[in-house]
Amino acid sequence: MKKIEAIIKPFKLDDVKDGLSSLGVKGLTITEVKGFGRQRGHKEVYRGAEYQVDFISKIKVEIVLESELVADAVKVIQEKAHTGEIGDGKVFILSVEEVIRIRTGETGKDAI
Amino acid sequence: MNTGDTAFVLISAALVMLMTPGLALFYGGMVRNKNVLGTIMHSFILLGIITLEWVLWGYSMSFGPDHGGIIGGLNWFGLNSVGMDPSADYGSTIPHMAFMIFQCMFAILTPALITGAFAERLKFTSFLLFAVLWATLVYNPLCHWVWGVGGWIGSMGALDFAGGTVVHISSGVSALAAALIIGKRLGYGSTAYIPHNLPMTITGAALLWFGWFGFNAGSALACNGLAASAFVVTHIASAVAALSWMFMEWLHRGKPTTLGAASGAVAGLVAITPGSGFVGPMSAIIIGGLGGAICYGGVLLKSRLGYDDSLDVVAIHGLGGTWGALATGLFASTRINPDGANGLFFGNPGQLWIQFVSVIATMVFAFVMTIIILKLIDLVMGLRVTEEEEVKGMDICLHNETGYSY
């Protein structure tokens, strides 16, 4: 089992969610996050003064899925979150030791 | 006594009262969310402090029987002999009390304007003391000089219909003194002090604009043609200044901003205030248009000069008020107000000189007195919150509250 953490542009969330759903991903968690990468921050202007805002709003999507689905899921995220501009985000893949469904106590693949 | 005039002045007083909470929102939206309550409180609580000060000795010092053109006597302490009949000198068709309460709202608003300069860092106890001392030692004498019968600036023939010198230059210059004495906020130059709630600021600007009709038109002290004229030129100047600030910023920084439009509107209101009862509509367009541009320039100057006037009181009220007072000396016309005088463009260059003297006198007096008051308070109890409190924010440290719980 793997966990995918994808940092994406907020306006791409619906496309990514729909793409993953049609792939058969049954659940996902999102968080509104702030950060910077190569895009750095952006400028804001108040009363003629420019301010450098270091952290940009992004969405972090977290999904846990069977290892064999990972390649397809990453492909979908890459397609759906893509604008070609700097700041499109990143995908991280982590190993997951165990998954437990709280209600039933099921574990592993059945709990995903 | 005239019932129409009385009704108008009482309603105007209520309109001016609303400007202070309006200013609280205007300023509150521009600070960071950890300081929103502390900033709002600076304005709001002045409704309490200054009302008491005004009723006890402030009104008497400002408008009481003249002593040498400098100050009013304490004969009217506690509103003694300020009653329901008209006074001989102030608003002959309205109850003396109506004039008193109308002026009370001005006295409240003026120190509230200064609070923008030291937002996000002043101790509350020091603030309370500052408010009482400033009202007593700066506002009351100035008010007497300009508006009190026998006051030396008014006697000189200086025109200030609704408070260019008394309210705006005095608060703007005191704001500069306060910013210099109290010092910069922590992280000045490296931290971005980004406004936390601009819709709040724009709501505040709208309330200011609304209340300003009472401020300027109400200063006619009668429900007459002059009040209508002041109402109209006030609106024109604000409208044009909102546009001029927006276009200036658009040209300079590439985008038209809402904060710019709101700031411009306020700058226009400031600029027209002294001349509102003396100038016509076309003059108001020029006063507002240049007012917005000058104040925008002043805001830019702040970062060049390196003082931390948090919310641009110096640029908007100091510069805007100065421009307005001088503009009155350019554009005043006796066709608008036969009790006034003509300005430079209407054949009387001497008026500009009188206006200039009144501006300089106000600036020097307010600046020096504010420095003395703040130095004194610093000596007795200090001025600033601790560094830790400044980082945590005034709301939680000074008031045990937070503005927002998500």
Short mmCIF file of N, CA and C in Angstrom, two decimals, chain B residues 159-315:
data_model
loop_
_atom_site.label_atom_id
_atom_site.label_comp_id
_atom_site.label_asym_id
_atom_site.label_seq_id
_atom_site.Cartn_x
_atom_site.Cartn_y
_atom_site.Cartn_z
N LEU B 159 -9.91 80.96 7.36
CA LEU B 159 -11.15 80.24 7.09
C LEU B 159 -10.95 78.75 7.35
N ASP B 160 -11.77 78.20 8.22
CA ASP B 160 -11.76 76.75 8.44
C ASP B 160 -13.18 76.33 8.77
N PHE B 161 -13.90 75.93 7.73
CA PHE B 161 -15.33 75.71 7.90
C PHE B 161 -15.62 74.55 8.85
N ALA B 162 -14.93 73.41 8.64
CA ALA B 162 -15.30 72.23 9.43
C ALA B 162 -14.10 71.52 10.05
N GLY B 163 -12.92 72.13 10.01
CA GLY B 163 -11.85 71.50 10.77
C GLY B 163 -10.61 71.08 10.02
N GLY B 164 -10.23 71.78 8.97
CA GLY B 164 -8.98 71.44 8.28
C GLY B 164 -7.79 71.57 9.20
N THR B 165 -7.72 72.68 9.92
CA THR B 165 -6.61 72.86 10.87
C THR B 165 -6.89 72.12 12.18
N VAL B 166 -8.06 72.43 12.77
CA VAL B 166 -8.38 71.91 14.11
C VAL B 166 -8.38 70.39 14.14
N VAL B 167 -8.98 69.78 13.12
CA VAL B 167 -9.14 68.33 13.14
C VAL B 167 -8.03 67.62 12.36
N HIS B 168 -7.83 68.00 11.11
CA HIS B 168 -6.99 67.16 10.25
C HIS B 168 -5.50 67.50 10.33
N ILE B 169 -5.14 68.76 10.26
CA ILE B 169 -3.71 69.06 10.38
C ILE B 169 -3.24 68.71 11.79
N SER B 170 -4.05 69.04 12.79
CA SER B 170 -3.63 68.75 14.17
C SER B 170 -3.43 67.25 14.37
N SER B 171 -4.36 66.44 13.88
CA SER B 171 -4.21 64.99 14.07
C SER B 171 -3.08 64.45 13.21
N GLY B 172 -2.95 64.96 11.98
CA GLY B 172 -1.91 64.46 11.07
C GLY B 172 -0.51 64.76 11.59
N VAL B 173 -0.32 65.97 12.08
CA VAL B 173 1.00 66.36 12.57
C VAL B 173 1.31 65.65 13.90
N SER B 174 0.29 65.51 14.75
CA SER B 174 0.48 64.77 15.99
C SER B 174 0.80 63.31 15.70
N ALA B 175 0.21 62.79 14.63
CA ALA B 175 0.48 61.41 14.23
C ALA B 175 1.96 61.25 13.86
N LEU B 176 2.50 62.26 13.16
CA LEU B 176 3.92 62.21 12.79
C LEU B 176 4.79 62.22 14.05
N ALA B 177 4.46 63.11 14.98
CA ALA B 177 5.21 63.16 16.24
C ALA B 177 5.12 61.82 16.96
N ALA B 178 3.94 61.24 17.00
CA ALA B 178 3.74 59.97 17.70
C ALA B 178 4.53 58.85 17.04
N ALA B 179 4.50 58.80 15.70
CA ALA B 179 5.24 57.75 14.99
C ALA B 179 6.74 57.87 15.27
N LEU B 180 7.22 59.11 15.36
CA LEU B 180 8.65 59.32 15.60
C LEU B 180 9.03 58.95 17.04
N ILE B 181 8.21 59.36 18.01
CA ILE B 181 8.55 59.12 19.41
C ILE B 181 8.34 57.65 19.79
N ILE B 182 7.24 57.08 19.35
CA ILE B 182 6.92 55.71 19.77
C ILE B 182 7.77 54.69 19.02
N GLY B 183 8.13 55.02 17.81
CA GLY B 183 9.04 54.15 17.07
C GLY B 183 8.31 53.13 16.21
N LYS B 184 9.12 52.40 15.45
CA LYS B 184 8.56 51.47 14.47
C LYS B 184 8.05 50.20 15.12
N ARG B 185 7.12 49.55 14.44
CA ARG B 185 6.68 48.23 14.89
C ARG B 185 7.82 47.23 14.73
N LEU B 186 7.77 46.19 15.54
CA LEU B 186 8.76 45.10 15.42
C LEU B 186 8.73 44.57 14.00
N GLY B 187 9.90 44.32 13.47
CA GLY B 187 9.97 43.71 12.14
C GLY B 187 9.77 44.69 11.01
N TYR B 188 9.81 46.00 11.32
CA TYR B 188 9.63 47.01 10.27
C TYR B 188 10.70 46.81 9.20
N GLY B 189 10.28 46.75 7.97
CA GLY B 189 11.23 46.58 6.88
C GLY B 189 11.36 45.14 6.43
N SER B 190 11.12 44.19 7.38
CA SER B 190 11.22 42.79 6.96
C SER B 190 9.86 42.09 7.00
N THR B 191 8.98 42.55 7.89
CA THR B 191 7.65 41.94 7.97
C THR B 191 6.70 42.71 7.06
N ALA B 192 5.82 41.97 6.38
CA ALA B 192 4.79 42.62 5.59
C ALA B 192 3.56 42.80 6.48
N TYR B 193 3.21 44.06 6.77
CA TYR B 193 2.02 44.31 7.58
C TYR B 193 0.80 44.38 6.65
N ILE B 194 0.29 43.21 6.32
CA ILE B 194 -0.77 43.17 5.32
C ILE B 194 -2.14 43.31 5.98
N PRO B 195 -2.99 44.19 5.43
CA PRO B 195 -4.33 44.38 6.00
C PRO B 195 -5.07 43.04 6.10
N HIS B 196 -5.74 42.82 7.26
CA HIS B 196 -6.34 41.49 7.42
C HIS B 196 -7.78 41.43 6.94
N ASN B 197 -8.44 42.59 6.77
CA ASN B 197 -9.85 42.53 6.38
C ASN B 197 -10.24 43.81 5.63
N LEU B 198 -9.98 43.82 4.33
CA LEU B 198 -10.27 45.04 3.57
C LEU B 198 -11.76 45.34 3.42
N PRO B 199 -12.63 44.32 3.36
CA PRO B 199 -14.07 44.68 3.36
C PRO B 199 -14.45 45.49 4.60
N MET B 200 -13.84 45.18 5.76
CA MET B 200 -14.09 45.97 6.98
C MET B 200 -13.63 47.42 6.78
N THR B 201 -12.46 47.56 6.17
CA THR B 201 -11.92 48.90 5.92
C THR B 201 -12.83 49.71 4.99
N ILE B 202 -13.36 49.03 3.99
CA ILE B 202 -14.21 49.74 3.02
C ILE B 202 -15.56 50.08 3.65
N THR B 203 -16.07 49.20 4.51
CA THR B 203 -17.28 49.52 5.27
C THR B 203 -17.03 50.77 6.11
N GLY B 204 -15.86 50.81 6.74
CA GLY B 204 -15.51 51.98 7.56
C GLY B 204 -15.42 53.24 6.73
N ALA B 205 -14.82 53.14 5.55
CA ALA B 205 -14.70 54.31 4.67
C ALA B 205 -16.09 54.81 4.26
N ALA B 206 -16.99 53.86 4.01
CA ALA B 206 -18.36 54.23 3.62
C ALA B 206 -19.05 54.97 4.77
N LEU B 207 -18.85 54.49 6.00
CA LEU B 207 -19.46 55.16 7.15
C LEU B 207 -18.86 56.55 7.35
N LEU B 208 -17.55 56.67 7.10
CA LEU B 208 -16.91 57.98 7.21
C LEU B 208 -17.52 58.96 6.19
N TRP B 209 -17.63 58.49 4.97
CA TRP B 209 -18.20 59.32 3.89
C TRP B 209 -19.60 59.78 4.29
N PHE B 210 -20.41 58.85 4.79
CA PHE B 210 -21.78 59.14 5.22
C PHE B 210 -21.79 60.15 6.36
N GLY B 211 -20.98 59.89 7.37
CA GLY B 211 -20.95 60.77 8.54
C GLY B 211 -20.42 62.16 8.22
N TRP B 212 -19.56 62.21 7.20
CA TRP B 212 -18.92 63.48 6.83
C TRP B 212 -19.93 64.52 6.35
N PHE B 213 -21.08 64.06 5.87
CA PHE B 213 -22.12 65.03 5.49
C PHE B 213 -22.56 65.81 6.71
N GLY B 214 -22.62 65.13 7.85
CA GLY B 214 -22.95 65.84 9.09
C GLY B 214 -21.82 66.77 9.51
N PHE B 215 -20.60 66.28 9.34
CA PHE B 215 -19.40 67.03 9.70
C PHE B 215 -19.35 68.37 8.96
N ASN B 216 -19.48 68.31 7.64
CA ASN B 216 -19.31 69.51 6.82
C ASN B 216 -20.60 70.31 6.66
N ALA B 217 -21.67 69.64 6.21
CA ALA B 217 -22.94 70.37 6.03
C ALA B 217 -23.45 70.85 7.39
N GLY B 218 -23.29 70.03 8.41
CA GLY B 218 -23.75 70.42 9.75
C GLY B 218 -23.03 71.64 10.28
N SER B 219 -21.80 71.86 9.79
CA SER B 219 -21.02 73.02 10.26
C SER B 219 -21.63 74.35 9.83
N ALA B 220 -22.63 74.30 8.93
CA ALA B 220 -23.38 75.52 8.63
C ALA B 220 -24.21 75.92 9.84
N LEU B 221 -24.47 74.99 10.75
CA LEU B 221 -25.24 75.19 11.98
C LEU B 221 -26.66 75.66 11.69
N ALA B 222 -27.10 75.46 10.45
CA ALA B 222 -28.46 75.82 10.09
C ALA B 222 -28.86 74.98 8.88
N CYS B 223 -30.14 74.76 8.73
CA CYS B 223 -30.63 73.94 7.61
C CYS B 223 -30.93 74.88 6.46
N ASN B 224 -29.88 75.26 5.75
CA ASN B 224 -30.07 76.31 4.73
C ASN B 224 -29.28 76.02 3.46
N GLY B 225 -29.22 76.99 2.58
CA GLY B 225 -28.53 76.81 1.31
C GLY B 225 -27.06 76.49 1.48
N LEU B 226 -26.43 77.13 2.47
CA LEU B 226 -25.01 76.90 2.69
C LEU B 226 -24.76 75.44 3.08
N ALA B 227 -25.67 74.88 3.90
CA ALA B 227 -25.54 73.48 4.28
C ALA B 227 -25.62 72.59 3.04
N ALA B 228 -26.57 72.91 2.14
CA ALA B 228 -26.71 72.11 0.92
C ALA B 228 -25.45 72.23 0.06
N SER B 229 -24.91 73.44 -0.02
CA SER B 229 -23.70 73.66 -0.82
C SER B 229 -22.53 72.87 -0.24
N ALA B 230 -22.39 72.90 1.10
CA ALA B 230 -21.31 72.16 1.74
C ALA B 230 -21.48 70.65 1.52
N PHE B 231 -22.72 70.19 1.60
CA PHE B 231 -23.03 68.77 1.36
C PHE B 231 -22.57 68.37 -0.04
N VAL B 232 -22.92 69.20 -1.01
CA VAL B 232 -22.63 68.87 -2.42
C VAL B 232 -21.11 68.86 -2.68
N VAL B 233 -20.41 69.90 -2.24
CA VAL B 233 -18.97 69.95 -2.54
C VAL B 233 -18.22 68.84 -1.78
N THR B 234 -18.74 68.47 -0.60
CA THR B 234 -18.13 67.37 0.15
C THR B 234 -18.20 66.08 -0.66
N HIS B 235 -19.40 65.85 -1.20
CA HIS B 235 -19.59 64.62 -1.98
C HIS B 235 -18.73 64.63 -3.25
N ILE B 236 -18.69 65.76 -3.91
CA ILE B 236 -17.91 65.87 -5.15
C ILE B 236 -16.43 65.59 -4.88
N ALA B 237 -15.89 66.24 -3.86
CA ALA B 237 -14.46 66.10 -3.59
C ALA B 237 -14.11 64.65 -3.26
N SER B 238 -14.97 64.00 -2.48
CA SER B 238 -14.70 62.61 -2.11
C SER B 238 -14.73 61.72 -3.35
N ALA B 239 -15.74 61.93 -4.18
CA ALA B 239 -15.89 61.11 -5.38
C ALA B 239 -14.68 61.26 -6.30
N VAL B 240 -14.27 62.50 -6.53
CA VAL B 240 -13.17 62.76 -7.45
C VAL B 240 -11.85 62.23 -6.88
N ALA B 241 -11.67 62.38 -5.55
CA ALA B 241 -10.43 61.91 -4.93
C ALA B 241 -10.34 60.38 -4.96
N ALA B 242 -11.46 59.69 -4.82
CA ALA B 242 -11.45 58.22 -4.93
C ALA B 242 -10.94 57.83 -6.31
N LEU B 243 -11.43 58.55 -7.33
CA LEU B 243 -10.99 58.27 -8.70
C LEU B 243 -9.51 58.61 -8.87
N SER B 244 -9.10 59.76 -8.37
CA SER B 244 -7.73 60.20 -8.66
C SER B 244 -6.72 59.27 -7.98
N TRP B 245 -7.01 58.86 -6.72
CA TRP B 245 -6.10 57.91 -6.04
C TRP B 245 -6.05 56.59 -6.81
N MET B 246 -7.25 56.11 -7.22
CA MET B 246 -7.29 54.83 -7.92
C MET B 246 -6.46 54.88 -9.21
N PHE B 247 -6.62 55.95 -9.99
CA PHE B 247 -5.88 56.04 -11.25
C PHE B 247 -4.38 56.23 -11.01
N MET B 248 -4.03 57.02 -9.98
CA MET B 248 -2.61 57.19 -9.67
C MET B 248 -1.96 55.83 -9.38
N GLU B 249 -2.62 55.05 -8.51
CA GLU B 249 -2.05 53.76 -8.12
C GLU B 249 -2.04 52.80 -9.31
N TRP B 250 -3.07 52.87 -10.12
CA TRP B 250 -3.18 52.03 -11.30
C TRP B 250 -2.00 52.29 -12.24
N LEU B 251 -1.73 53.58 -12.47
CA LEU B 251 -0.61 53.95 -13.34
C LEU B 251 0.72 53.53 -12.72
N HIS B 252 0.83 53.71 -11.42
CA HIS B 252 2.10 53.51 -10.73
C HIS B 252 2.39 52.04 -10.47
N ARG B 253 1.36 51.27 -10.05
CA ARG B 253 1.57 49.89 -9.64
C ARG B 253 0.85 48.85 -10.50
N GLY B 254 0.12 49.31 -11.47
CA GLY B 254 -0.43 48.37 -12.44
C GLY B 254 -1.83 47.86 -12.17
N LYS B 255 -2.35 48.05 -10.95
CA LYS B 255 -3.70 47.56 -10.67
C LYS B 255 -4.49 48.60 -9.88
N PRO B 256 -5.79 48.74 -10.17
CA PRO B 256 -6.63 49.61 -9.33
C PRO B 256 -7.02 48.83 -8.08
N THR B 257 -6.82 49.40 -6.89
CA THR B 257 -7.11 48.64 -5.68
C THR B 257 -8.30 49.24 -4.93
N THR B 258 -8.98 48.36 -4.19
CA THR B 258 -10.12 48.82 -3.38
C THR B 258 -9.63 49.68 -2.22
N LEU B 259 -8.49 49.30 -1.63
CA LEU B 259 -7.95 50.10 -0.53
C LEU B 259 -7.59 51.49 -1.04
N GLY B 260 -7.11 51.55 -2.28
CA GLY B 260 -6.78 52.84 -2.88
C GLY B 260 -8.02 53.70 -3.08
N ALA B 261 -9.10 53.09 -3.58
CA ALA B 261 -10.33 53.85 -3.81
C ALA B 261 -10.88 54.37 -2.48
N ALA B 262 -10.85 53.50 -1.45
CA ALA B 262 -11.37 53.90 -0.14
C ALA B 262 -10.50 54.99 0.48
N SER B 263 -9.18 54.83 0.37
CA SER B 263 -8.26 55.82 0.92
C SER B 263 -8.43 57.15 0.21
N GLY B 264 -8.61 57.10 -1.09
CA GLY B 264 -8.79 58.31 -1.87
C GLY B 264 -10.06 59.04 -1.45
N ALA B 265 -11.14 58.29 -1.24
CA ALA B 265 -12.40 58.90 -0.81
C ALA B 265 -12.19 59.67 0.49
N VAL B 266 -11.49 59.04 1.43
CA VAL B 266 -11.25 59.70 2.72
C VAL B 266 -10.34 60.93 2.52
N ALA B 267 -9.33 60.79 1.68
CA ALA B 267 -8.43 61.92 1.41
C ALA B 267 -9.21 63.11 0.84
N GLY B 268 -10.17 62.82 -0.03
CA GLY B 268 -10.98 63.89 -0.61
C GLY B 268 -11.85 64.57 0.44
N LEU B 269 -12.38 63.77 1.35
CA LEU B 269 -13.21 64.32 2.43
C LEU B 269 -12.37 65.24 3.32
N VAL B 270 -11.15 64.79 3.60
CA VAL B 270 -10.25 65.61 4.41
C VAL B 270 -9.96 66.94 3.70
N ALA B 271 -9.63 66.83 2.41
CA ALA B 271 -9.19 68.01 1.66
C ALA B 271 -10.30 69.06 1.55
N ILE B 272 -11.53 68.63 1.42
CA ILE B 272 -12.63 69.60 1.23
C ILE B 272 -13.11 70.19 2.55
N THR B 273 -12.76 69.56 3.66
CA THR B 273 -13.33 69.96 4.95
C THR B 273 -13.18 71.46 5.27
N PRO B 274 -11.97 72.04 5.22
CA PRO B 274 -11.86 73.45 5.59
C PRO B 274 -12.59 74.38 4.63
N GLY B 275 -12.64 74.00 3.36
CA GLY B 275 -13.24 74.88 2.37
C GLY B 275 -14.70 74.56 2.07
N SER B 276 -15.26 73.57 2.73
CA SER B 276 -16.58 73.07 2.32
C SER B 276 -17.67 74.13 2.37
N GLY B 277 -17.51 75.11 3.24
CA GLY B 277 -18.54 76.16 3.30
C GLY B 277 -18.16 77.40 2.53
N PHE B 278 -17.10 77.32 1.73
CA PHE B 278 -16.63 78.53 1.04
C PHE B 278 -16.39 78.33 -0.46
N VAL B 279 -16.38 77.08 -0.94
CA VAL B 279 -16.02 76.86 -2.35
C VAL B 279 -17.18 76.26 -3.14
N GLY B 280 -17.12 76.45 -4.44
CA GLY B 280 -18.16 75.94 -5.33
C GLY B 280 -17.81 74.58 -5.91
N PRO B 281 -18.72 74.01 -6.70
CA PRO B 281 -18.56 72.65 -7.21
C PRO B 281 -17.32 72.44 -8.09
N MET B 282 -17.02 73.39 -8.97
CA MET B 282 -15.85 73.19 -9.84
C MET B 282 -14.56 73.22 -9.03
N SER B 283 -14.53 74.11 -8.03
CA SER B 283 -13.37 74.14 -7.14
C SER B 283 -13.24 72.82 -6.39
N ALA B 284 -14.39 72.24 -6.01
CA ALA B 284 -14.37 70.97 -5.27
C ALA B 284 -13.76 69.85 -6.10
N ILE B 285 -14.00 69.90 -7.41
CA ILE B 285 -13.41 68.87 -8.29
C ILE B 285 -11.88 68.97 -8.24
N ILE B 286 -11.38 70.20 -8.30
CA ILE B 286 -9.92 70.40 -8.28
C ILE B 286 -9.36 70.01 -6.91
N ILE B 287 -10.04 70.46 -5.85
CA ILE B 287 -9.56 70.16 -4.49
C ILE B 287 -9.53 68.65 -4.25
N GLY B 288 -10.58 67.96 -4.66
CA GLY B 288 -10.64 66.50 -4.50
C GLY B 288 -9.62 65.79 -5.37
N GLY B 289 -9.56 66.19 -6.63
CA GLY B 289 -8.65 65.53 -7.58
C GLY B 289 -7.21 65.63 -7.14
N LEU B 290 -6.79 66.85 -6.80
CA LEU B 290 -5.41 67.02 -6.34
C LEU B 290 -5.23 66.40 -4.95
N GLY B 291 -6.28 66.46 -4.13
CA GLY B 291 -6.20 65.87 -2.78
C GLY B 291 -5.87 64.39 -2.84
N GLY B 292 -6.56 63.66 -3.69
CA GLY B 292 -6.29 62.22 -3.82
C GLY B 292 -4.86 61.98 -4.28
N ALA B 293 -4.40 62.77 -5.26
CA ALA B 293 -3.06 62.58 -5.80
C ALA B 293 -1.98 62.94 -4.78
N ILE B 294 -2.19 64.05 -4.08
CA ILE B 294 -1.19 64.49 -3.09
C ILE B 294 -1.07 63.46 -1.96
N CYS B 295 -2.20 62.97 -1.48
CA CYS B 295 -2.16 62.02 -0.37
C CYS B 295 -1.54 60.69 -0.81
N TYR B 296 -1.79 60.28 -2.04
CA TYR B 296 -1.13 59.06 -2.54
C TYR B 296 0.38 59.26 -2.56
N GLY B 297 0.80 60.44 -3.01
CA GLY B 297 2.23 60.76 -3.00
C GLY B 297 2.79 60.73 -1.58
N GLY B 298 2.02 61.24 -0.65
CA GLY B 298 2.44 61.27 0.75
C GLY B 298 2.64 59.89 1.32
N VAL B 299 1.76 58.97 0.93
CA VAL B 299 1.88 57.59 1.41
C VAL B 299 3.19 56.97 0.91
N LEU B 300 3.53 57.28 -0.34
CA LEU B 300 4.77 56.74 -0.90
C LEU B 300 5.99 57.32 -0.19
N LEU B 301 5.85 58.59 0.19
CA LEU B 301 6.95 59.28 0.85
C LEU B 301 7.33 58.62 2.18
N LYS B 302 6.31 58.04 2.84
CA LYS B 302 6.52 57.45 4.16
C LYS B 302 7.67 56.44 4.17
N SER B 303 7.66 55.54 3.20
CA SER B 303 8.70 54.51 3.22
C SER B 303 10.06 55.10 2.88
N ARG B 304 10.06 56.20 2.08
CA ARG B 304 11.32 56.89 1.79
C ARG B 304 11.91 57.47 3.07
N LEU B 305 11.04 58.10 3.88
CA LEU B 305 11.52 58.80 5.07
C LEU B 305 11.73 57.86 6.25
N GLY B 306 11.08 56.70 6.21
CA GLY B 306 11.41 55.67 7.17
C GLY B 306 10.74 55.76 8.53
N TYR B 307 9.67 56.55 8.67
CA TYR B 307 8.93 56.50 9.93
C TYR B 307 7.75 55.56 9.76
N ASP B 308 7.33 54.94 10.87
CA ASP B 308 6.29 53.92 10.77
C ASP B 308 4.95 54.49 11.23
N ASP B 309 4.31 55.25 10.35
CA ASP B 309 2.96 55.75 10.58
C ASP B 309 2.04 54.64 10.06
N SER B 310 1.68 53.72 10.97
CA SER B 310 1.07 52.44 10.56
C SER B 310 0.00 52.61 9.48
N LEU B 311 -0.95 53.52 9.70
CA LEU B 311 -2.10 53.55 8.82
C LEU B 311 -2.21 54.89 8.06
N ASP B 312 -1.07 55.54 7.88
CA ASP B 312 -0.98 56.71 6.98
C ASP B 312 -1.82 57.91 7.41
N VAL B 313 -1.79 58.21 8.69
CA VAL B 313 -2.51 59.39 9.18
C VAL B 313 -1.82 60.67 8.69
N VAL B 314 -0.49 60.64 8.66
CA VAL B 314 0.27 61.83 8.25
C VAL B 314 -0.06 62.18 6.80
N ALA B 315 -0.02 61.17 5.95
CA ALA B 315 -0.24 61.42 4.52
C ALA B 315 -1.67 61.86 4.26
#
